[in-house]
PDB file of C-alpha atoms in Angstrom:
ATOM      1  CA  UNK A 710      42.918  18.779 -41.754  1.00 46.00           C
ATOM      2  CA  UNK A 711      42.208  22.250 -43.020  1.00 46.00           C
ATOM      3  CA  UNK A 712      38.717  23.515 -42.299  1.00 46.00           C
ATOM      4  CA  UNK A 713      38.860  26.683 -44.390  1.00 47.00           C
ATOM      5  CA  UNK A 714      36.309  27.503 -47.087  1.00 48.00           C
ATOM      6  CA  UNK A 715      34.074  24.443 -46.914  1.00 51.00           C
ATOM      7  CA  UNK A 716      30.284  24.298 -46.880  1.00 52.00           C
ATOM      8  CA  UNK A 717      28.550  22.712 -43.929  1.00 72.00           C
ATOM      9  CA  UNK A 718      26.577  19.680 -45.151  1.00 77.00           C
ATOM     10  CA  UNK A 719      23.180  19.436 -43.431  1.00 81.00           C
ATOM     11  CA  UNK A 720      21.798  16.425 -45.315  1.00 84.00           C
ATOM     12  CA  UNK A 721      22.840  13.634 -47.656  1.00 88.00           C
ATOM     13  CA  UNK A 722      21.189  12.189 -50.755  1.00 86.00           C
ATOM     14  CA  UNK A 723      21.019   8.388 -50.768  1.00 84.00           C
ATOM     15  CA  UNK A 724      21.155   6.757 -54.188  1.00 80.00           C
ATOM     16  CA  UNK A 725      19.873   3.481 -52.749  1.00 74.00           C
ATOM     17  CA  UNK A 726      20.473   0.007 -54.136  1.00 70.00           C
ATOM     18  CA  UNK A 727      19.323   0.784 -57.666  1.00 64.00           C
ATOM     19  CA  UNK A 728      18.004   3.711 -59.703  1.00 60.00           C
ATOM     20  CA  UNK A 729      15.698   1.408 -61.667  1.00 60.00           C
ATOM     21  CA  UNK A 730      12.143   1.667 -60.306  1.00 60.00           C
ATOM     22  CA  UNK A 731      11.232  -1.928 -61.226  1.00 59.00           C
ATOM     23  CA  UNK A 732      14.334  -3.238 -59.500  1.00 59.00           C
ATOM     24  CA  UNK A 733      13.461  -1.150 -56.438  1.00 61.00           C
ATOM     25  CA  UNK A 734      10.002  -2.731 -56.248  1.00 62.00           C
ATOM     26  CA  UNK A 735      11.529  -6.219 -56.440  1.00 60.00           C
ATOM     27  CA  UNK A 736      13.905  -5.285 -53.649  1.00 65.00           C
ATOM     28  CA  UNK A 737      10.981  -3.926 -51.643  1.00 65.00           C
ATOM     29  CA  UNK A 738       9.228  -7.300 -51.683  1.00 65.00           C
ATOM     30  CA  UNK A 739      12.554  -8.905 -50.905  1.00 63.00           C
ATOM     31  CA  UNK A 740      12.833  -6.695 -47.842  1.00 66.00           C
ATOM     32  CA  UNK A 741       9.424  -7.899 -46.650  1.00 67.00           C
ATOM     33  CA  UNK A 742      11.471 -10.867 -45.472  1.00 66.00           C
ATOM     34  CA  UNK A 743      12.583  -8.475 -42.746  1.00 69.00           C
ATOM     35  CA  UNK A 744       9.041  -8.079 -41.393  1.00 71.00           C
ATOM     36  CA  UNK A 745       8.366 -11.815 -41.628  1.00 68.00           C
ATOM     37  CA  UNK A 746      11.477 -13.098 -39.875  1.00 69.00           C
ATOM     38  CA  UNK A 747      11.548 -10.364 -37.207  1.00 76.00           C
ATOM     39  CA  UNK A 748       8.713 -11.930 -35.126  1.00 78.00           C
ATOM     40  CA  UNK A 749      10.652 -15.206 -35.225  1.00 76.00           C
ATOM     41  CA  UNK A 750      13.511 -13.608 -33.278  1.00 80.00           C
ATOM     42  CA  UNK A 751      11.041 -12.183 -30.771  1.00 83.00           C
ATOM     43  CA  UNK A 752       9.545 -15.684 -30.403  1.00 81.00           C
ATOM     44  CA  UNK A 753      12.992 -17.088 -29.634  1.00 83.00           C
ATOM     45  CA  UNK A 754      13.472 -14.572 -26.815  1.00 85.00           C
ATOM     46  CA  UNK A 755       9.997 -15.226 -25.371  1.00 83.00           C
ATOM     47  CA  UNK A 756      10.525 -18.991 -25.556  1.00 83.00           C
ATOM     48  CA  UNK A 757      13.874 -18.907 -23.756  1.00 84.00           C
ATOM     49  CA  UNK A 758      12.611 -16.477 -21.114  1.00 84.00           C
ATOM     50  CA  UNK A 759       9.423 -18.456 -20.532  1.00 80.00           C
ATOM     51  CA  UNK A 760      10.881 -21.966 -20.239  1.00 78.00           C
ATOM     52  CA  UNK A 761      12.889 -22.774 -17.114  1.00 77.00           C
ATOM     53  CA  UNK A 762      14.436 -25.771 -18.880  1.00 78.00           C
ATOM     54  CA  UNK A 763      16.236 -23.324 -21.175  1.00 80.00           C
ATOM     55  CA  UNK A 764      18.036 -21.603 -18.324  1.00 81.00           C
ATOM     56  CA  UNK A 765      21.577 -22.659 -19.257  1.00 86.00           C
ATOM     57  CA  UNK A 766      24.144 -20.011 -20.260  1.00 89.00           C
ATOM     58  CA  UNK A 767      24.038 -21.158 -23.897  1.00 86.00           C
ATOM     59  CA  UNK A 768      20.370 -20.159 -24.209  1.00 87.00           C
ATOM     60  CA  UNK A 769      20.973 -16.966 -22.245  1.00 91.00           C
ATOM     61  CA  UNK A 770      23.557 -15.955 -24.848  1.00 91.00           C
ATOM     62  CA  UNK A 771      21.238 -17.058 -27.669  1.00 87.00           C
ATOM     63  CA  UNK A 772      18.457 -14.781 -26.351  1.00 89.00           C
ATOM     64  CA  UNK A 773      20.923 -11.893 -26.196  1.00 92.00           C
ATOM     65  CA  UNK A 774      22.057 -12.657 -29.751  1.00 89.00           C
ATOM     66  CA  UNK A 775      18.457 -12.539 -30.947  1.00 87.00           C
ATOM     67  CA  UNK A 776      17.930  -9.213 -29.151  1.00 90.00           C
ATOM     68  CA  UNK A 777      21.134  -7.771 -30.627  1.00 90.00           C
ATOM     69  CA  UNK A 778      20.099  -8.880 -34.102  1.00 86.00           C
ATOM     70  CA  UNK A 779      16.686  -7.230 -33.717  1.00 87.00           C
ATOM     71  CA  UNK A 780      18.370  -3.968 -32.688  1.00 89.00           C
ATOM     72  CA  UNK A 781      20.982  -4.249 -35.453  1.00 88.00           C
ATOM     73  CA  UNK A 782      18.333  -4.837 -38.098  1.00 83.00           C
ATOM     74  CA  UNK A 783      16.361  -1.816 -36.900  1.00 84.00           C
ATOM     75  CA  UNK A 784      19.122   0.628 -37.882  1.00 88.00           C
ATOM     76  CA  UNK A 785      18.972   0.678 -41.699  1.00 84.00           C
ATOM     77  CA  UNK A 786      15.844  -1.202 -42.965  1.00 79.00           C
ATOM     78  CA  UNK A 787      13.161   1.255 -41.674  1.00 80.00           C
ATOM     79  CA  UNK A 788      14.776   4.163 -43.532  1.00 82.00           C
ATOM     80  CA  UNK A 789      15.385   1.987 -46.565  1.00 79.00           C
ATOM     81  CA  UNK A 790      11.771   0.823 -46.695  1.00 76.00           C
ATOM     82  CA  UNK A 791      10.548   4.413 -46.331  1.00 77.00           C
ATOM     83  CA  UNK A 792      12.773   5.500 -49.236  1.00 76.00           C
ATOM     84  CA  UNK A 793      11.011   3.074 -51.567  1.00 73.00           C
ATOM     85  CA  UNK A 794       7.978   5.348 -51.445  1.00 71.00           C
ATOM     86  CA  UNK A 795       9.933   8.578 -51.844  1.00 72.00           C
ATOM     87  CA  UNK A 796      11.490  10.094 -54.964  1.00 73.00           C
ATOM     88  CA  UNK A 797      13.714  12.380 -52.876  1.00 76.00           C
ATOM     89  CA  UNK A 798      15.806  10.052 -50.740  1.00 81.00           C
ATOM     90  CA  UNK A 799      17.619  12.169 -48.178  1.00 87.00           C
ATOM     91  CA  UNK A 800      18.903  11.741 -44.651  1.00 88.00           C
ATOM     92  CA  UNK A 801      19.914  14.513 -42.287  1.00 89.00           C
ATOM     93  CA  UNK A 802      23.499  14.857 -41.090  1.00 89.00           C
ATOM     94  CA  UNK A 803      22.562  14.003 -37.482  1.00 90.00           C
ATOM     95  CA  UNK A 804      20.511  10.969 -38.542  1.00 90.00           C
ATOM     96  CA  UNK A 805      23.405   9.834 -40.740  1.00 91.00           C
ATOM     97  CA  UNK A 806      25.847  10.037 -37.836  1.00 92.00           C
ATOM     98  CA  UNK A 807      23.399   8.212 -35.554  1.00 93.00           C
ATOM     99  CA  UNK A 808      22.936   5.458 -38.141  1.00 92.00           C
ATOM    100  CA  UNK A 809      26.688   5.073 -38.534  1.00 92.00           C
ATOM    101  CA  UNK A 810      27.241   4.892 -34.764  1.00 94.00           C
ATOM    102  CA  UNK A 811      24.532   2.332 -33.987  1.00 94.00           C
ATOM    103  CA  UNK A 812      25.439   0.191 -36.996  1.00 92.00           C
ATOM    104  CA  UNK A 813      29.032  -0.252 -35.812  1.00 92.00           C
ATOM    105  CA  UNK A 814      28.154  -0.267 -32.110  1.00 95.00           C
ATOM    106  CA  UNK A 815      25.673  -3.158 -32.470  1.00 93.00           C
ATOM    107  CA  UNK A 816      27.723  -4.949 -35.136  1.00 90.00           C
ATOM    108  CA  UNK A 817      30.825  -4.993 -32.944  1.00 92.00           C
ATOM    109  CA  UNK A 818      28.800  -6.052 -29.894  1.00 94.00           C
ATOM    110  CA  UNK A 819      27.490  -9.017 -31.877  1.00 90.00           C
ATOM    111  CA  UNK A 820      30.993 -10.011 -32.982  1.00 90.00           C
ATOM    112  CA  UNK A 821      32.168  -9.901 -29.351  1.00 93.00           C
ATOM    113  CA  UNK A 822      29.108 -11.908 -28.275  1.00 93.00           C
ATOM    114  CA  UNK A 823      30.075 -14.628 -30.753  1.00 90.00           C
ATOM    115  CA  UNK A 824      33.464 -14.763 -28.996  1.00 91.00           C
ATOM    116  CA  UNK A 825      31.676 -15.135 -25.666  1.00 93.00           C
ATOM    117  CA  UNK A 826      29.547 -17.960 -27.063  1.00 90.00           C
ATOM    118  CA  UNK A 827      32.721 -19.664 -28.284  1.00 89.00           C
ATOM    119  CA  UNK A 828      34.141 -19.388 -24.752  1.00 91.00           C
ATOM    120  CA  UNK A 829      30.952 -20.918 -23.364  1.00 90.00           C
ATOM    121  CA  UNK A 830      31.253 -23.920 -25.713  1.00 87.00           C
ATOM    122  CA  UNK A 831      34.965 -24.277 -24.884  1.00 88.00           C
ATOM    123  CA  UNK A 832      34.288 -24.542 -21.155  1.00 89.00           C
ATOM    124  CA  UNK A 833      31.314 -26.873 -21.674  1.00 86.00           C
ATOM    125  CA  UNK A 834      33.334 -29.288 -23.834  1.00 84.00           C
ATOM    126  CA  UNK A 835      36.872 -28.999 -22.453  1.00 84.00           C
ATOM    127  CA  UNK A 836      36.154 -28.307 -18.756  1.00 85.00           C
ATOM    128  CA  UNK A 837      32.690 -29.773 -18.064  1.00 83.00           C
ATOM    129  CA  UNK A 838      33.331 -30.334 -14.350  1.00 87.00           C
ATOM    130  CA  UNK A 839      34.103 -26.620 -13.860  1.00 87.00           C
ATOM    131  CA  UNK A 840      31.326 -25.337 -16.131  1.00 88.00           C
ATOM    132  CA  UNK A 841      28.909 -24.196 -13.410  1.00 87.00           C
ATOM    133  CA  UNK A 842      31.710 -22.302 -11.658  1.00 88.00           C
ATOM    134  CA  UNK A 843      33.302 -20.691 -14.716  1.00 89.00           C
ATOM    135  CA  UNK A 844      30.083 -19.827 -16.543  1.00 90.00           C
ATOM    136  CA  UNK A 845      27.550 -19.010 -13.821  1.00 90.00           C
ATOM    137  CA  UNK A 846      24.804 -16.406 -14.055  1.00 89.00           C
ATOM    138  CA  UNK A 847      26.966 -13.597 -12.711  1.00 92.00           C
ATOM    139  CA  UNK A 848      29.783 -14.347 -15.156  1.00 92.00           C
ATOM    140  CA  UNK A 849      27.273 -14.470 -18.024  1.00 93.00           C
ATOM    141  CA  UNK A 850      25.921 -11.016 -17.159  1.00 94.00           C
ATOM    142  CA  UNK A 851      29.445  -9.596 -16.932  1.00 95.00           C
ATOM    143  CA  UNK A 852      30.398 -11.116 -20.292  1.00 95.00           C
ATOM    144  CA  UNK A 853      27.272  -9.785 -22.003  1.00 95.00           C
ATOM    145  CA  UNK A 854      27.874  -6.369 -20.434  1.00 95.00           C
ATOM    146  CA  UNK A 855      31.452  -6.479 -21.737  1.00 96.00           C
ATOM    147  CA  UNK A 856      30.227  -7.182 -25.286  1.00 95.00           C
ATOM    148  CA  UNK A 857      27.949  -4.126 -25.152  1.00 96.00           C
ATOM    149  CA  UNK A 858      30.760  -2.035 -23.673  1.00 95.00           C
ATOM    150  CA  UNK A 859      33.242  -3.167 -26.309  1.00 94.00           C
ATOM    151  CA  UNK A 860      30.731  -2.452 -29.057  1.00 94.00           C
ATOM    152  CA  UNK A 861      30.079   1.011 -27.646  1.00 95.00           C
ATOM    153  CA  UNK A 862      33.801   1.853 -27.593  1.00 94.00           C
ATOM    154  CA  UNK A 863      34.175   0.611 -31.166  1.00 93.00           C
ATOM    155  CA  UNK A 864      31.187   2.633 -32.354  1.00 92.00           C
ATOM    156  CA  UNK A 865      32.116   5.834 -30.527  1.00 94.00           C
ATOM    157  CA  UNK A 866      35.641   5.799 -32.007  1.00 92.00           C
ATOM    158  CA  UNK A 867      34.286   5.595 -35.563  1.00 91.00           C
ATOM    159  CA  UNK A 868      31.630   8.184 -34.731  1.00 92.00           C
ATOM    160  CA  UNK A 869      34.242  10.605 -33.365  1.00 91.00           C
ATOM    161  CA  UNK A 870      36.467  10.170 -36.415  1.00 89.00           C
ATOM    162  CA  UNK A 871      33.503  10.660 -38.774  1.00 89.00           C
ATOM    163  CA  UNK A 872      32.114  13.869 -37.259  1.00 89.00           C
ATOM    164  CA  UNK A 873      35.505  15.560 -37.660  1.00 86.00           C
ATOM    165  CA  UNK A 874      35.597  14.948 -41.409  1.00 85.00           C
ATOM    166  CA  UNK A 875      35.349  18.280 -43.293  1.00 84.00           C
ATOM    167  CA  UNK A 876      32.529  17.918 -45.840  1.00 82.00           C
ATOM    168  CA  UNK A 877      32.560  20.487 -48.643  1.00 78.00           C
ATOM    169  CA  UNK A 878      29.931  18.905 -50.855  1.00 71.00           C
ATOM    170  CA  UNK A 879      28.793  17.097 -52.921  1.00 79.00           C
ATOM    171  CA  UNK A 880      26.504  15.328 -50.481  1.00 84.00           C
ATOM    172  CA  UNK A 881      25.554  12.227 -52.502  1.00 85.00           C
ATOM    173  CA  UNK A 882      26.081   8.797 -50.905  1.00 84.00           C
ATOM    174  CA  UNK A 883      26.102   5.881 -53.335  1.00 82.00           C
ATOM    175  CA  UNK A 884      24.408   3.494 -50.925  1.00 82.00           C
ATOM    176  CA  UNK A 885      21.180   2.909 -49.004  1.00 82.00           C
ATOM    177  CA  UNK A 886      22.647   3.860 -45.608  1.00 86.00           C
ATOM    178  CA  UNK A 887      25.431   5.964 -44.094  1.00 88.00           C
ATOM    179  CA  UNK A 888      28.789   4.323 -43.586  1.00 86.00           C
ATOM    180  CA  UNK A 889      32.359   5.451 -43.071  1.00 85.00           C
ATOM    181  CA  UNK A 890      33.394   4.504 -46.612  1.00 82.00           C
ATOM    182  CA  UNK A 891      31.056   6.976 -48.268  1.00 82.00           C
ATOM    183  CA  UNK A 892      31.773   9.810 -45.815  1.00 87.00           C
ATOM    184  CA  UNK A 893      35.529   9.533 -46.303  1.00 85.00           C
ATOM    185  CA  UNK A 894      35.041   9.836 -50.083  1.00 83.00           C
ATOM    186  CA  UNK A 895      33.194  13.140 -49.559  1.00 85.00           C
ATOM    187  CA  UNK A 896      35.823  14.672 -47.284  1.00 84.00           C
ATOM    188  CA  UNK A 897      37.683  17.658 -48.734  1.00 82.00           C
ATOM    189  CA  UNK A 898      40.994  17.062 -46.989  1.00 78.00           C
ATOM    190  CA  UNK A 899      43.799  14.546 -46.720  1.00 79.00           C
ATOM    191  CA  UNK A 900      42.141  11.640 -44.897  1.00 80.00           C
ATOM    192  CA  UNK A 901      45.021   9.161 -44.895  1.00 82.00           C
ATOM    193  CA  UNK A 902      45.418   9.162 -41.083  1.00 83.00           C
ATOM    194  CA  UNK A 903      41.647   8.960 -40.536  1.00 83.00           C
ATOM    195  CA  UNK A 904      41.344   6.093 -43.030  1.00 83.00           C
ATOM    196  CA  UNK A 905      44.176   4.242 -41.300  1.00 84.00           C
ATOM    197  CA  UNK A 906      42.585   4.665 -37.862  1.00 84.00           C
ATOM    198  CA  UNK A 907      39.184   3.583 -39.175  1.00 84.00           C
ATOM    199  CA  UNK A 908      40.709   0.552 -40.861  1.00 83.00           C
ATOM    200  CA  UNK A 909      42.549  -0.472 -37.678  1.00 84.00           C
ATOM    201  CA  UNK A 910      39.369  -0.040 -35.658  1.00 83.00           C
ATOM    202  CA  UNK A 911      37.151  -1.780 -38.189  1.00 83.00           C
ATOM    203  CA  UNK A 912      38.882  -4.166 -40.567  1.00 80.00           C
ATOM    204  CA  UNK A 913      41.522  -5.438 -38.159  1.00 81.00           C
ATOM    205  CA  UNK A 914      38.965  -6.018 -35.378  1.00 84.00           C
ATOM    206  CA  UNK A 915      36.651  -8.125 -37.545  1.00 88.00           C
ATOM    207  CA  UNK A 916      39.545 -10.127 -39.016  1.00 87.00           C
ATOM    208  CA  UNK A 917      40.916 -10.806 -35.523  1.00 88.00           C
ATOM    209  CA  UNK A 918      37.485 -11.874 -34.255  1.00 88.00           C
ATOM    210  CA  UNK A 919      37.004 -14.196 -37.225  1.00 90.00           C
ATOM    211  CA  UNK A 920      40.474 -15.716 -36.792  1.00 90.00           C
ATOM    212  CA  UNK A 921      39.990 -16.322 -33.057  1.00 89.00           C
ATOM    213  CA  UNK A 922      36.559 -17.848 -33.627  1.00 89.00           C
ATOM    214  CA  UNK A 923      37.830 -20.101 -36.386  1.00 88.00           C
ATOM    215  CA  UNK A 924      40.752 -21.308 -34.263  1.00 89.00           C
ATOM    216  CA  UNK A 925      38.580 -21.894 -31.190  1.00 87.00           C
ATOM    217  CA  UNK A 926      35.961 -23.965 -33.030  1.00 86.00           C
ATOM    218  CA  UNK A 927      38.656 -25.952 -34.850  1.00 86.00           C
ATOM    219  CA  UNK A 928      40.134 -26.856 -31.468  1.00 84.00           C
ATOM    220  CA  UNK A 929      36.683 -27.769 -30.145  1.00 84.00           C
ATOM    221  CA  UNK A 930      35.875 -30.028 -33.088  1.00 82.00           C
ATOM    222  CA  UNK A 931      39.216 -31.795 -32.628  1.00 82.00           C
ATOM    223  CA  UNK A 932      38.478 -32.169 -28.923  1.00 80.00           C
ATOM    224  CA  UNK A 933      35.098 -33.765 -29.677  1.00 77.00           C
ATOM    225  CA  UNK A 934      36.849 -36.722 -31.266  1.00 75.00           C
ATOM    226  CA  UNK A 935      37.556 -38.012 -27.742  1.00 70.00           C
ATOM    227  CA  UNK A 936      33.938 -37.698 -26.548  1.00 67.00           C
ATOM    228  CA  UNK A 937      31.301 -40.430 -26.426  1.00 64.00           C
ATOM    229  CA  UNK A 938      29.064 -40.837 -29.458  1.00 66.00           C
ATOM    230  CA  UNK A 939      25.904 -39.227 -28.005  1.00 64.00           C
ATOM    231  CA  UNK A 940      27.701 -36.303 -26.382  1.00 62.00           C
ATOM    232  CA  UNK A 941      29.819 -35.856 -29.515  1.00 68.00           C
ATOM    233  CA  UNK A 942      26.788 -35.572 -31.819  1.00 72.00           C
ATOM    234  CA  UNK A 943      24.992 -33.028 -29.641  1.00 69.00           C
ATOM    235  CA  UNK A 944      28.069 -30.840 -29.074  1.00 73.00           C
ATOM    236  CA  UNK A 945      29.115 -31.112 -32.726  1.00 75.00           C
ATOM    237  CA  UNK A 946      25.649 -29.975 -33.866  1.00 73.00           C
ATOM    238  CA  UNK A 947      25.888 -26.905 -31.628  1.00 74.00           C
ATOM    239  CA  UNK A 948      29.431 -26.096 -32.783  1.00 80.00           C
ATOM    240  CA  UNK A 949      28.461 -26.439 -36.436  1.00 80.00           C
ATOM    241  CA  UNK A 950      25.610 -23.959 -35.886  1.00 78.00           C
ATOM    242  CA  UNK A 951      28.068 -21.526 -34.307  1.00 79.00           C
ATOM    243  CA  UNK A 952      30.529 -21.947 -37.188  1.00 83.00           C
ATOM    244  CA  UNK A 953      27.801 -21.262 -39.771  1.00 83.00           C
ATOM    245  CA  UNK A 954      26.859 -18.037 -37.978  1.00 82.00           C
ATOM    246  CA  UNK A 955      30.529 -16.996 -37.746  1.00 85.00           C
ATOM    247  CA  UNK A 956      30.948 -17.305 -41.517  1.00 86.00           C
ATOM    248  CA  UNK A 957      27.565 -15.669 -42.187  1.00 83.00           C
ATOM    249  CA  UNK A 958      28.382 -12.627 -40.049  1.00 83.00           C
ATOM    250  CA  UNK A 959      32.129 -12.225 -40.425  1.00 85.00           C
ATOM    251  CA  UNK A 960      32.401 -13.137 -44.121  1.00 85.00           C
ATOM    252  CA  UNK A 961      30.489 -10.123 -45.521  1.00 84.00           C
ATOM    253  CA  UNK A 962      32.021  -7.810 -42.885  1.00 85.00           C
ATOM    254  CA  UNK A 963      35.553  -8.770 -43.925  1.00 85.00           C
ATOM    255  CA  UNK A 964      34.582  -8.396 -47.582  1.00 84.00           C
ATOM    256  CA  UNK A 965      33.389  -4.827 -46.980  1.00 82.00           C
ATOM    257  CA  UNK A 966      35.847  -3.626 -44.327  1.00 81.00           C
ATOM    258  CA  UNK A 967      38.821  -5.981 -44.811  1.00 75.00           C
ATOM    259  CA  UNK A 968      40.526  -3.688 -47.326  1.00 71.00           C
ATOM    260  CA  UNK A 969      41.400  -0.092 -46.387  1.00 66.00           C
ATOM    261  CA  UNK A 970      38.675   1.892 -48.162  1.00 63.00           C
ATOM    262  CA  UNK A 971      38.880   0.226 -51.535  1.00 65.00           C
ATOM    263  CA  UNK A 972      35.771  -0.155 -53.686  1.00 65.00           C
ATOM    264  CA  UNK A 973      34.680  -3.800 -53.881  1.00 67.00           C
ATOM    265  CA  UNK A 974      32.337  -5.368 -56.457  1.00 68.00           C
ATOM    266  CA  UNK A 975      28.717  -5.940 -55.371  1.00 75.00           C
ATOM    267  CA  UNK A 976      29.351  -3.941 -52.200  1.00 78.00           C
ATOM    268  CA  UNK A 977      25.753  -2.737 -51.877  1.00 78.00           C
ATOM    269  CA  UNK A 978      24.306  -6.222 -52.345  1.00 78.00           C
ATOM    270  CA  UNK A 979      26.693  -7.697 -49.781  1.00 82.00           C
ATOM    271  CA  UNK A 980      25.850  -4.831 -47.414  1.00 82.00           C
ATOM    272  CA  UNK A 981      22.131  -5.593 -47.840  1.00 78.00           C
ATOM    273  CA  UNK A 982      22.639  -9.194 -46.769  1.00 79.00           C
ATOM    274  CA  UNK A 983      25.027  -8.171 -43.995  1.00 81.00           C
ATOM    275  CA  UNK A 984      22.785  -5.498 -42.427  1.00 81.00           C
ATOM    276  CA  UNK A 985      19.286  -6.866 -43.109  1.00 76.00           C
ATOM    277  CA  UNK A 986      19.037 -10.529 -44.057  1.00 75.00           C
ATOM    278  CA  UNK A 987      21.827 -12.458 -42.353  1.00 76.00           C
ATOM    279  CA  UNK A 988      21.513 -11.016 -38.805  1.00 76.00           C
ATOM    280  CA  UNK A 989      17.853 -12.014 -38.541  1.00 70.00           C
ATOM    281  CA  UNK A 990      18.636 -15.550 -39.701  1.00 74.00           C
ATOM    282  CA  UNK A 991      21.374 -16.141 -37.121  1.00 71.00           C
ATOM    283  CA  UNK A 992      19.111 -17.108 -34.196  1.00 67.00           C
ATOM    284  CA  UNK A 993      17.008 -19.164 -36.613  1.00 71.00           C
ATOM    285  CA  UNK A 994      20.098 -21.196 -37.558  1.00 76.00           C
ATOM    286  CA  UNK A 995      20.637 -22.050 -33.895  1.00 70.00           C
ATOM    287  CA  UNK A 996      16.954 -22.802 -33.346  1.00 71.00           C
ATOM    288  CA  UNK A 997      16.433 -25.091 -36.340  1.00 67.00           C
ATOM    289  CA  UNK A 998      19.324 -27.278 -35.162  1.00 65.00           C
ATOM    290  CA  UNK A 999      18.257 -27.315 -31.496  1.00 70.00           C
ATOM    291  CA  UNK A1000      15.625 -29.830 -30.381  1.00 73.00           C
ATOM    292  CA  UNK A1001      15.158 -28.237 -26.938  1.00 74.00           C
ATOM    293  CA  UNK A1002      14.246 -24.803 -28.332  1.00 74.00           C
ATOM    294  CA  UNK A1003      11.964 -26.277 -31.000  1.00 71.00           C
ATOM    295  CA  UNK A1004      10.222 -28.381 -28.349  1.00 74.00           C
ATOM    296  CA  UNK A1005       9.720 -25.358 -26.094  1.00 75.00           C
ATOM    297  CA  UNK A1006       8.363 -23.328 -29.019  1.00 70.00           C
ATOM    298  CA  UNK A1007       5.839 -26.065 -29.780  1.00 73.00           C
ATOM    299  CA  UNK A1008       4.753 -26.170 -26.126  1.00 75.00           C
ATOM    300  CA  UNK A1009       4.372 -22.373 -26.112  1.00 70.00           C
ATOM    301  CA  UNK A1010       2.298 -22.548 -29.298  1.00 68.00           C
ATOM    302  CA  UNK A1011       0.057 -25.272 -27.845  1.00 70.00           C
ATOM    303  CA  UNK A1012      -0.356 -23.295 -24.628  1.00 68.00           C
ATOM    304  CA  UNK A1013      -1.364 -20.116 -26.448  1.00 65.00           C
ATOM    305  CA  UNK A1014      -3.686 -22.122 -28.697  1.00 67.00           C
ATOM    306  CA  UNK A1015      -5.417 -23.741 -25.729  1.00 69.00           C
ATOM    307  CA  UNK A1016      -5.777 -20.356 -23.993  1.00 69.00           C
ATOM    308  CA  UNK A1017      -7.317 -18.933 -27.150  1.00 62.00           C
ATOM    309  CA  UNK A1018      -9.819 -21.779 -27.449  1.00 62.00           C
ATOM    310  CA  UNK A1019     -10.659 -21.508 -23.741  1.00 67.00           C
ATOM    311  CA  UNK A1020     -11.296 -17.782 -24.050  1.00 64.00           C
ATOM    312  CA  UNK A1021     -13.422 -18.341 -27.157  1.00 63.00           C
ATOM    313  CA  UNK A1022     -15.461 -21.013 -25.394  1.00 64.00           C
ATOM    314  CA  UNK A1023     -15.892 -18.796 -22.324  1.00 65.00           C
ATOM    315  CA  UNK A1024     -17.029 -15.858 -24.430  1.00 62.00           C
ATOM    316  CA  UNK A1025     -19.565 -18.017 -26.241  1.00 63.00           C
ATOM    317  CA  UNK A1026     -21.018 -19.139 -22.898  1.00 60.00           C
ATOM    318  CA  UNK A1027     -21.047 -15.490 -21.704  1.00 54.00           C
ATOM    319  CA  UNK A1028     -18.589 -16.274 -18.898  1.00 50.00           C
ATOM    320  CA  UNK A1029     -15.978 -13.752 -20.009  1.00 47.00           C
ATOM    321  CA  UNK A1030     -18.263 -10.712 -19.597  1.00 44.00           C
ATOM    322  CA  UNK A1031     -17.686 -10.251 -15.833  1.00 48.00           C
ATOM    323  CA  UNK A1032     -13.948 -10.568 -16.401  1.00 45.00           C
ATOM    324  CA  UNK A1033     -14.019  -7.848 -19.061  1.00 42.00           C
ATOM    325  CA  UNK A1034     -16.113  -5.585 -16.820  1.00 39.00           C
ATOM    326  CA  UNK A1035     -13.583  -5.945 -14.038  1.00 41.00           C
TER     327      UNK A1035
END
């Protein structure tokens, strides 16, 4: 790339999802879903951490998935919500690069975690007698650490390729967040090699993850045909939840990144669902189909309710005053 005679871009202008103010207000209320469903993911983590009966590796991975989704959905929505109240929607160059890095870092980590969860279900169904040895607490921590490490490598590669793009201006991004597609369009040099490397690191990875997940769960569902009726129903329910999440997460990602930097219809709408709505619903999909987690949530709610009533009764009888003074 030639770096001669180009202006250093210090900030970008975000066009957002729509230039129509009324449409923006509708989208703002739509994004309130983000603030409503976010506490639900926190509740899932607290429930799993607080109930010893949910100490199996499957729930350990589910808590990590919920945490990853909370982090992932904290990358773009805060800036997007703030832009609804601003007529001049800009983002600094450094903030843009940080957004790009964390978006792909956390997104890749989640894709790798779905592979780990598929491995967990494979061992539980196909090798149940060796489950405690193959998927013990130490192995779980190593696998989760590997997903974060793999996501970091994926994100840092895209980040490194992006910061070396020569940007001559204009500095307008036709989206509500920073992504590699928009930055490549603004580059004032031949970006064929960079586009190819980004596609190999992005599109190929997500397609491979989706293919492996689809194959693994197909094998598991075929294996369940030999199980007893009760065990088959419980395992099948879990696998179906996993398959739904795989399609929910990988489908939009392949739609956006599956083609090497070609404009796709409804890209911004698909990106909205992919970065804001779908990730927060993933743990909810698991929870709504899991009796153990729902039961633990109900117990936690009853416990907190009883503590609240006890405190209220104590305060009314003036028994909570010494405690407060302490």
